[in-house]
PDB file of C-alpha atoms and ligand atoms in Angstrom:
ATOM      1  CA  UNK A 179      52.664  -3.057  -5.211  1.00  0.00           C
ATOM      2  CA  UNK A 180      50.898  -5.257  -7.742  1.00  0.00           C
ATOM      3  CA  UNK A 181      49.865  -7.575  -4.932  1.00  0.00           C
ATOM      4  CA  UNK A 182      48.390  -4.635  -3.028  1.00  0.00           C
ATOM      5  CA  UNK A 183      46.327  -3.504  -6.028  1.00  0.00           C
ATOM      6  CA  UNK A 184      45.082  -7.033  -6.564  1.00  0.00           C
ATOM      7  CA  UNK A 185      43.985  -7.194  -2.942  1.00  0.00           C
ATOM      8  CA  UNK A 186      42.089  -3.902  -3.267  1.00  0.00           C
ATOM      9  CA  UNK A 187      40.370  -5.140  -6.398  1.00  0.00           C
ATOM     10  CA  UNK A 188      39.283  -8.371  -4.726  1.00  0.00           C
ATOM     11  CA  UNK A 189      38.057  -6.517  -1.662  1.00  0.00           C
ATOM     12  CA  UNK A 190      36.068  -4.154  -3.877  1.00  0.00           C
ATOM     13  CA  UNK A 191      34.494  -7.010  -5.777  1.00  0.00           C
ATOM     14  CA  UNK A 192      33.571  -8.859  -2.616  1.00  0.00           C
ATOM     15  CA  UNK A 193      31.905  -5.747  -1.221  1.00  0.00           C
ATOM     16  CA  UNK A 194      30.018  -5.110  -4.447  1.00  0.00           C
ATOM     17  CA  UNK A 195      28.648  -8.643  -4.375  1.00  0.00           C
ATOM     18  CA  UNK A 196      27.721  -8.469  -0.700  1.00  0.00           C
ATOM     19  CA  UNK A 197      25.851  -5.213  -1.282  1.00  0.00           C
ATOM     20  CA  UNK A 198      23.928  -6.648  -4.169  1.00  0.00           C
ATOM     21  CA  UNK A 199      22.879  -9.647  -2.111  1.00  0.00           C
ATOM     22  CA  UNK A 200      21.612  -7.622   0.822  1.00  0.00           C
ATOM     23  CA  UNK A 201      19.600  -5.373  -1.500  1.00  0.00           C
ATOM     24  CA  UNK A 202      17.875  -8.339  -3.115  1.00  0.00           C
ATOM     25  CA  UNK A 203      16.769  -9.805   0.193  1.00  0.00           C
ATOM     26  CA  UNK A 204      15.517  -6.394   1.354  1.00  0.00           C
ATOM     27  CA  UNK A 205      13.274  -6.091  -1.681  1.00  0.00           C
ATOM     28  CA  UNK A 206      11.913  -9.565  -1.148  1.00  0.00           C
ATOM     29  CA  UNK A 207      11.152  -8.801   2.490  1.00  0.00           C
ATOM     30  CA  UNK A 208       9.144  -5.663   1.796  1.00  0.00           C
ATOM     31  CA  UNK A 209       7.234  -7.446  -0.930  1.00  0.00           C
ATOM     32  CA  UNK A 210       6.010 -10.183   1.376  1.00  0.00           C
ATOM     33  CA  UNK A 211       5.236  -7.855   4.305  1.00  0.00           C
ATOM     34  CA  UNK A 212       3.648  -4.896   2.506  1.00  0.00           C
ATOM     35  CA  UNK A 213      -0.118  -4.926   2.054  1.00  0.00           C
ATOM     36  CA  UNK A 214      -1.183  -3.433  -1.250  1.00  0.00           C
ATOM     37  CA  UNK A 215      -3.929  -0.879  -0.514  1.00  0.00           C
ATOM     38  CA  UNK A 216      -4.502  -0.130  -4.185  1.00  0.00           C
ATOM     39  CA  UNK A 217      -5.111  -3.779  -4.982  1.00  0.00           C
ATOM     40  CA  UNK A 218      -7.549  -4.189  -2.081  1.00  0.00           C
ATOM     41  CA  UNK A 219      -9.369  -1.057  -3.202  1.00  0.00           C
ATOM     42  CA  UNK A 220      -9.856  -2.474  -6.695  1.00  0.00           C
ATOM     43  CA  UNK A 221     -11.072  -5.790  -5.319  1.00  0.00           C
ATOM     44  CA  UNK A 222     -13.335  -4.633  -2.491  1.00  0.00           C
ATOM     45  CA  UNK A 223     -14.273  -0.991  -2.983  1.00  0.00           C
ATOM     46  CA  UNK A 224     -14.252  -0.101  -6.680  1.00  0.00           C
ATOM     47  CA  UNK A 225     -17.615  -1.828  -7.180  1.00  0.00           C
ATOM     48  CA  UNK A 226     -19.353   1.072  -5.434  1.00  0.00           C
ATOM     49  CA  UNK A 227     -16.707   3.796  -5.301  1.00  0.00           C
ATOM     50  CA  UNK A 228     -15.142   3.257  -8.736  1.00  0.00           C
ATOM     51  CA  UNK A 229     -11.463   2.715  -9.557  1.00  0.00           C
ATOM     52  CA  UNK A 230     -10.786   6.450  -9.123  1.00  0.00           C
ATOM     53  CA  UNK A 231     -13.062   6.736  -6.059  1.00  0.00           C
ATOM     54  CA  UNK A 232     -15.512   9.026  -7.844  1.00  0.00           C
ATOM     55  CA  UNK A 233     -18.193   6.626  -9.076  1.00  0.00           C
ATOM     56  CA  UNK A 234     -20.634   7.087  -6.214  1.00  0.00           C
ATOM     57  CA  UNK A 235     -22.667   3.975  -7.119  1.00  0.00           C
ATOM     58  CA  UNK A 236     -25.268   2.645  -4.651  1.00  0.00           C
ATOM     59  CA  UNK A 237     -25.399   6.019  -2.898  1.00  0.00           C
ATOM     60  CA  UNK A 238     -21.718   5.917  -1.952  1.00  0.00           C
ATOM     61  CA  UNK A 239     -19.701   9.085  -1.554  1.00  0.00           C
ATOM     62  CA  UNK A 240     -17.106  10.499  -3.934  1.00  0.00           C
ATOM     63  CA  UNK A 241     -13.994   9.548  -2.015  1.00  0.00           C
ATOM     64  CA  UNK A 242     -11.855  12.223  -3.681  1.00  0.00           C
ATOM     65  CA  UNK A 243     -14.046  14.803  -1.932  1.00  0.00           C
ATOM     66  CA  UNK A 244     -14.239  13.047   1.421  1.00  0.00           C
ATOM     67  CA  UNK A 245     -13.073  15.122   4.345  1.00  0.00           C
ATOM     68  CA  UNK A 246     -12.805  12.228   6.769  1.00  0.00           C
ATOM     69  CA  UNK A 247      -9.400  11.746   8.375  1.00  0.00           C
ATOM     70  CA  UNK A 248      -7.531   8.454   8.366  1.00  0.00           C
ATOM     71  CA  UNK A 249      -9.038   7.224  11.656  1.00  0.00           C
ATOM     72  CA  UNK A 250     -12.589   7.980  10.570  1.00  0.00           C
ATOM     73  CA  UNK A 251     -11.954   6.098   7.322  1.00  0.00           C
ATOM     74  CA  UNK A 252     -10.561   3.086   9.157  1.00  0.00           C
ATOM     75  CA  UNK A 253     -13.693   3.097  11.343  1.00  0.00           C
ATOM     76  CA  UNK A 254     -15.907   3.536   8.274  1.00  0.00           C
ATOM     77  CA  UNK A 255     -14.351   0.601   6.464  1.00  0.00           C
ATOM     78  CA  UNK A 256     -14.405  -1.607   9.578  1.00  0.00           C
ATOM     79  CA  UNK A 257     -17.988  -0.940  10.600  1.00  0.00           C
ATOM     80  CA  UNK A 258     -19.594   0.072   7.312  1.00  0.00           C
ATOM     81  CA  UNK A 259     -22.566   2.407   7.141  1.00  0.00           C
ATOM     82  CA  UNK A 260     -25.956   2.089   5.470  1.00  0.00           C
ATOM     83  CA  UNK A 261     -25.370   0.355   2.140  1.00  0.00           C
ATOM     84  CA  UNK A 262     -21.619   0.120   2.692  1.00  0.00           C
ATOM     85  CA  UNK A 263     -20.365  -3.274   3.765  1.00  0.00           C
ATOM     86  CA  UNK A 264     -18.579  -3.660   7.102  1.00  0.00           C
ATOM     87  CA  UNK A 265     -15.151  -5.056   6.282  1.00  0.00           C
ATOM     88  CA  UNK A 266     -13.952  -5.997   9.777  1.00  0.00           C
ATOM     89  CA  UNK A 267     -14.695  -9.686   9.167  1.00  0.00           C
ATOM     90  CA  UNK A 268     -13.594  -9.624   5.514  1.00  0.00           C
ATOM     91  CA  UNK A 269     -10.253  -7.825   5.658  1.00  0.00           C
ATOM     92  CA  UNK A 270      -7.502  -7.942   8.281  1.00  0.00           C
ATOM     93  CA  UNK A 271      -6.767  -4.800  10.297  1.00  0.00           C
ATOM     94  CA  UNK A 272      -3.586  -4.154   8.318  1.00  0.00           C
ATOM     95  CA  UNK A 273      -5.538  -4.506   5.066  1.00  0.00           C
ATOM     96  CA  UNK A 274      -8.197  -2.081   6.319  1.00  0.00           C
ATOM     97  CA  UNK A 275      -5.496   0.419   7.290  1.00  0.00           C
ATOM     98  CA  UNK A 276      -3.737   0.043   3.939  1.00  0.00           C
ATOM     99  CA  UNK A 277      -6.919   0.563   1.936  1.00  0.00           C
ATOM    100  CA  UNK A 278      -7.983   3.520   4.116  1.00  0.00           C
ATOM    101  CA  UNK A 279      -4.568   5.084   3.531  1.00  0.00           C
ATOM    102  CA  UNK A 280      -4.951   4.450  -0.167  1.00  0.00           C
ATOM    103  CA  UNK A 281      -8.261   6.370  -0.215  1.00  0.00           C
ATOM    104  CA  UNK A 282      -6.424   9.350   1.336  1.00  0.00           C
ATOM    105  CA  UNK A 283      -4.280   9.473  -1.813  1.00  0.00           C
ATOM    106  CA  UNK A 284      -7.288   9.714  -4.157  1.00  0.00           C
ATOM    107  CA  UNK A 285      -7.587  13.360  -5.143  1.00  0.00           C
ATOM    108  CA  UNK A 286     -10.124  15.294  -7.162  1.00  0.00           C
ATOM    109  CA  UNK A 287      -8.630  16.823 -10.279  1.00  0.00           C
TER     110      UNK A 287
HETATM  111  C1  HEC B1418     -21.715  -1.874  -1.414  1.00  0.00           C
HETATM  112  C2  HEC B1418     -21.142  -0.607  -1.831  1.00  0.00           C
HETATM  113  C3  HEC B1418     -19.869  -0.150  -1.150  1.00  0.00           C
HETATM  114  C4  HEC B1418     -18.660  -0.797  -1.054  1.00  0.00           C
HETATM  115  C5  HEC B1418     -18.295  -2.172  -1.587  1.00  0.00           C
HETATM  116  C6  HEC B1418     -17.763   0.093  -0.353  1.00  0.00           C
HETATM  117  N1  HEC B1418     -18.414   1.248  -0.024  1.00  0.00           N
HETATM  118 FE1  HEC B1418     -17.593   2.843   0.937  1.00  0.00          FE
HETATM  119  N2  HEC B1418     -19.430   3.762   0.966  1.00  0.00           N
HETATM  120  C7  HEC B1418     -20.581   3.241   0.424  1.00  0.00           C
HETATM  121  C8  HEC B1418     -21.701   4.097   0.773  1.00  0.00           C
HETATM  122  C9  HEC B1418     -23.150   3.862   0.388  1.00  0.00           C
HETATM  123  C10 HEC B1418     -21.165   5.158   1.536  1.00  0.00           C
HETATM  124  C11 HEC B1418     -21.933   6.336   2.184  1.00  0.00           C
HETATM  125  C12 HEC B1418     -22.421   5.871   3.531  1.00  0.00           C
HETATM  126  C13 HEC B1418     -23.227   6.941   4.226  1.00  0.00           C
HETATM  127  O1  HEC B1418     -22.649   8.002   4.559  1.00  0.00           O
HETATM  128  O2  HEC B1418     -24.404   6.694   4.448  1.00  0.00           O
HETATM  129  C14 HEC B1418     -19.727   4.923   1.634  1.00  0.00           C
HETATM  130  C15 HEC B1418     -18.834   5.745   2.282  1.00  0.00           C
HETATM  131  C16 HEC B1418     -17.478   5.547   2.364  1.00  0.00           C
HETATM  132  C17 HEC B1418     -16.545   6.431   3.029  1.00  0.00           C
HETATM  133  C18 HEC B1418     -16.870   7.728   3.725  1.00  0.00           C
HETATM  134  C19 HEC B1418     -16.879   8.889   2.770  1.00  0.00           C
HETATM  135  C20 HEC B1418     -17.345  10.154   3.463  1.00  0.00           C
HETATM  136  O3  HEC B1418     -16.685  11.191   3.285  1.00  0.00           O
HETATM  137  O4  HEC B1418     -18.344  10.104   4.210  1.00  0.00           O
HETATM  138  C21 HEC B1418     -15.293   5.875   2.894  1.00  0.00           C
HETATM  139  C22 HEC B1418     -13.972   6.455   3.402  1.00  0.00           C
HETATM  140  C23 HEC B1418     -15.463   4.647   2.173  1.00  0.00           C
HETATM  141  N3  HEC B1418     -16.794   4.466   1.871  1.00  0.00           N
HETATM  142  C24 HEC B1418     -14.430   3.792   1.856  1.00  0.00           C
HETATM  143  C25 HEC B1418     -14.616   2.527   1.318  1.00  0.00           C
HETATM  144  C26 HEC B1418     -13.551   1.568   1.170  1.00  0.00           C
HETATM  145  C27 HEC B1418     -12.093   1.829   1.507  1.00  0.00           C
HETATM  146  C28 HEC B1418     -14.128   0.436   0.660  1.00  0.00           C
HETATM  147  C29 HEC B1418     -13.453  -0.891   0.383  1.00  0.00           C
HETATM  148  C30 HEC B1418     -12.784  -1.547   1.507  1.00  0.00           C
HETATM  149  C31 HEC B1418     -15.541   0.700   0.474  1.00  0.00           C
HETATM  150  N4  HEC B1418     -15.794   1.971   0.889  1.00  0.00           N
HETATM  151  C32 HEC B1418     -16.436  -0.194  -0.074  1.00  0.00           C
HETATM  152  C33 HEC B1418     -20.689   2.086  -0.322  1.00  0.00           C
HETATM  153  C34 HEC B1418     -19.704   1.127  -0.477  1.00  0.00           C
END
């Protein structure tokens, strides 16, 4: 009986450790793969649009009030318009998508 309990305990411990390990590597994976839209926005867009998207400097639009859908925003960021820089040669496609998605989350209060 004691032997049986000991076995259960060891099995439980082994499983707990294995779980912990797999979680750690998962977190590391998403960190390296994920593109941070918020960070790109601060670096490339906030100059004209402001950190909160509302600045409207250089004739840019208040992004919190934009009614463009995600595809139109991806096109906008890629090709630029008027004063707005075209980012297709500056950012990768996944970065453009991530930053366009980030602008969808900016909301007027
Ligand atoms: C040099 C200034 C400048 C920078 C940098 C800039 N924009 Fe713009 N943006 C503008 C201007 C100006 C417009 C308005 C263009 C027009 O309609 O004539 C605009 C328009 C937009 C629109 C369309 C809004 C609407 O409803 O019509 C989106 C979306 C947008 N910008 C996203 C971004 C993102 C994302 C970035 C960063 C990758 C960025 N912009 C960087 C100046 C800028």
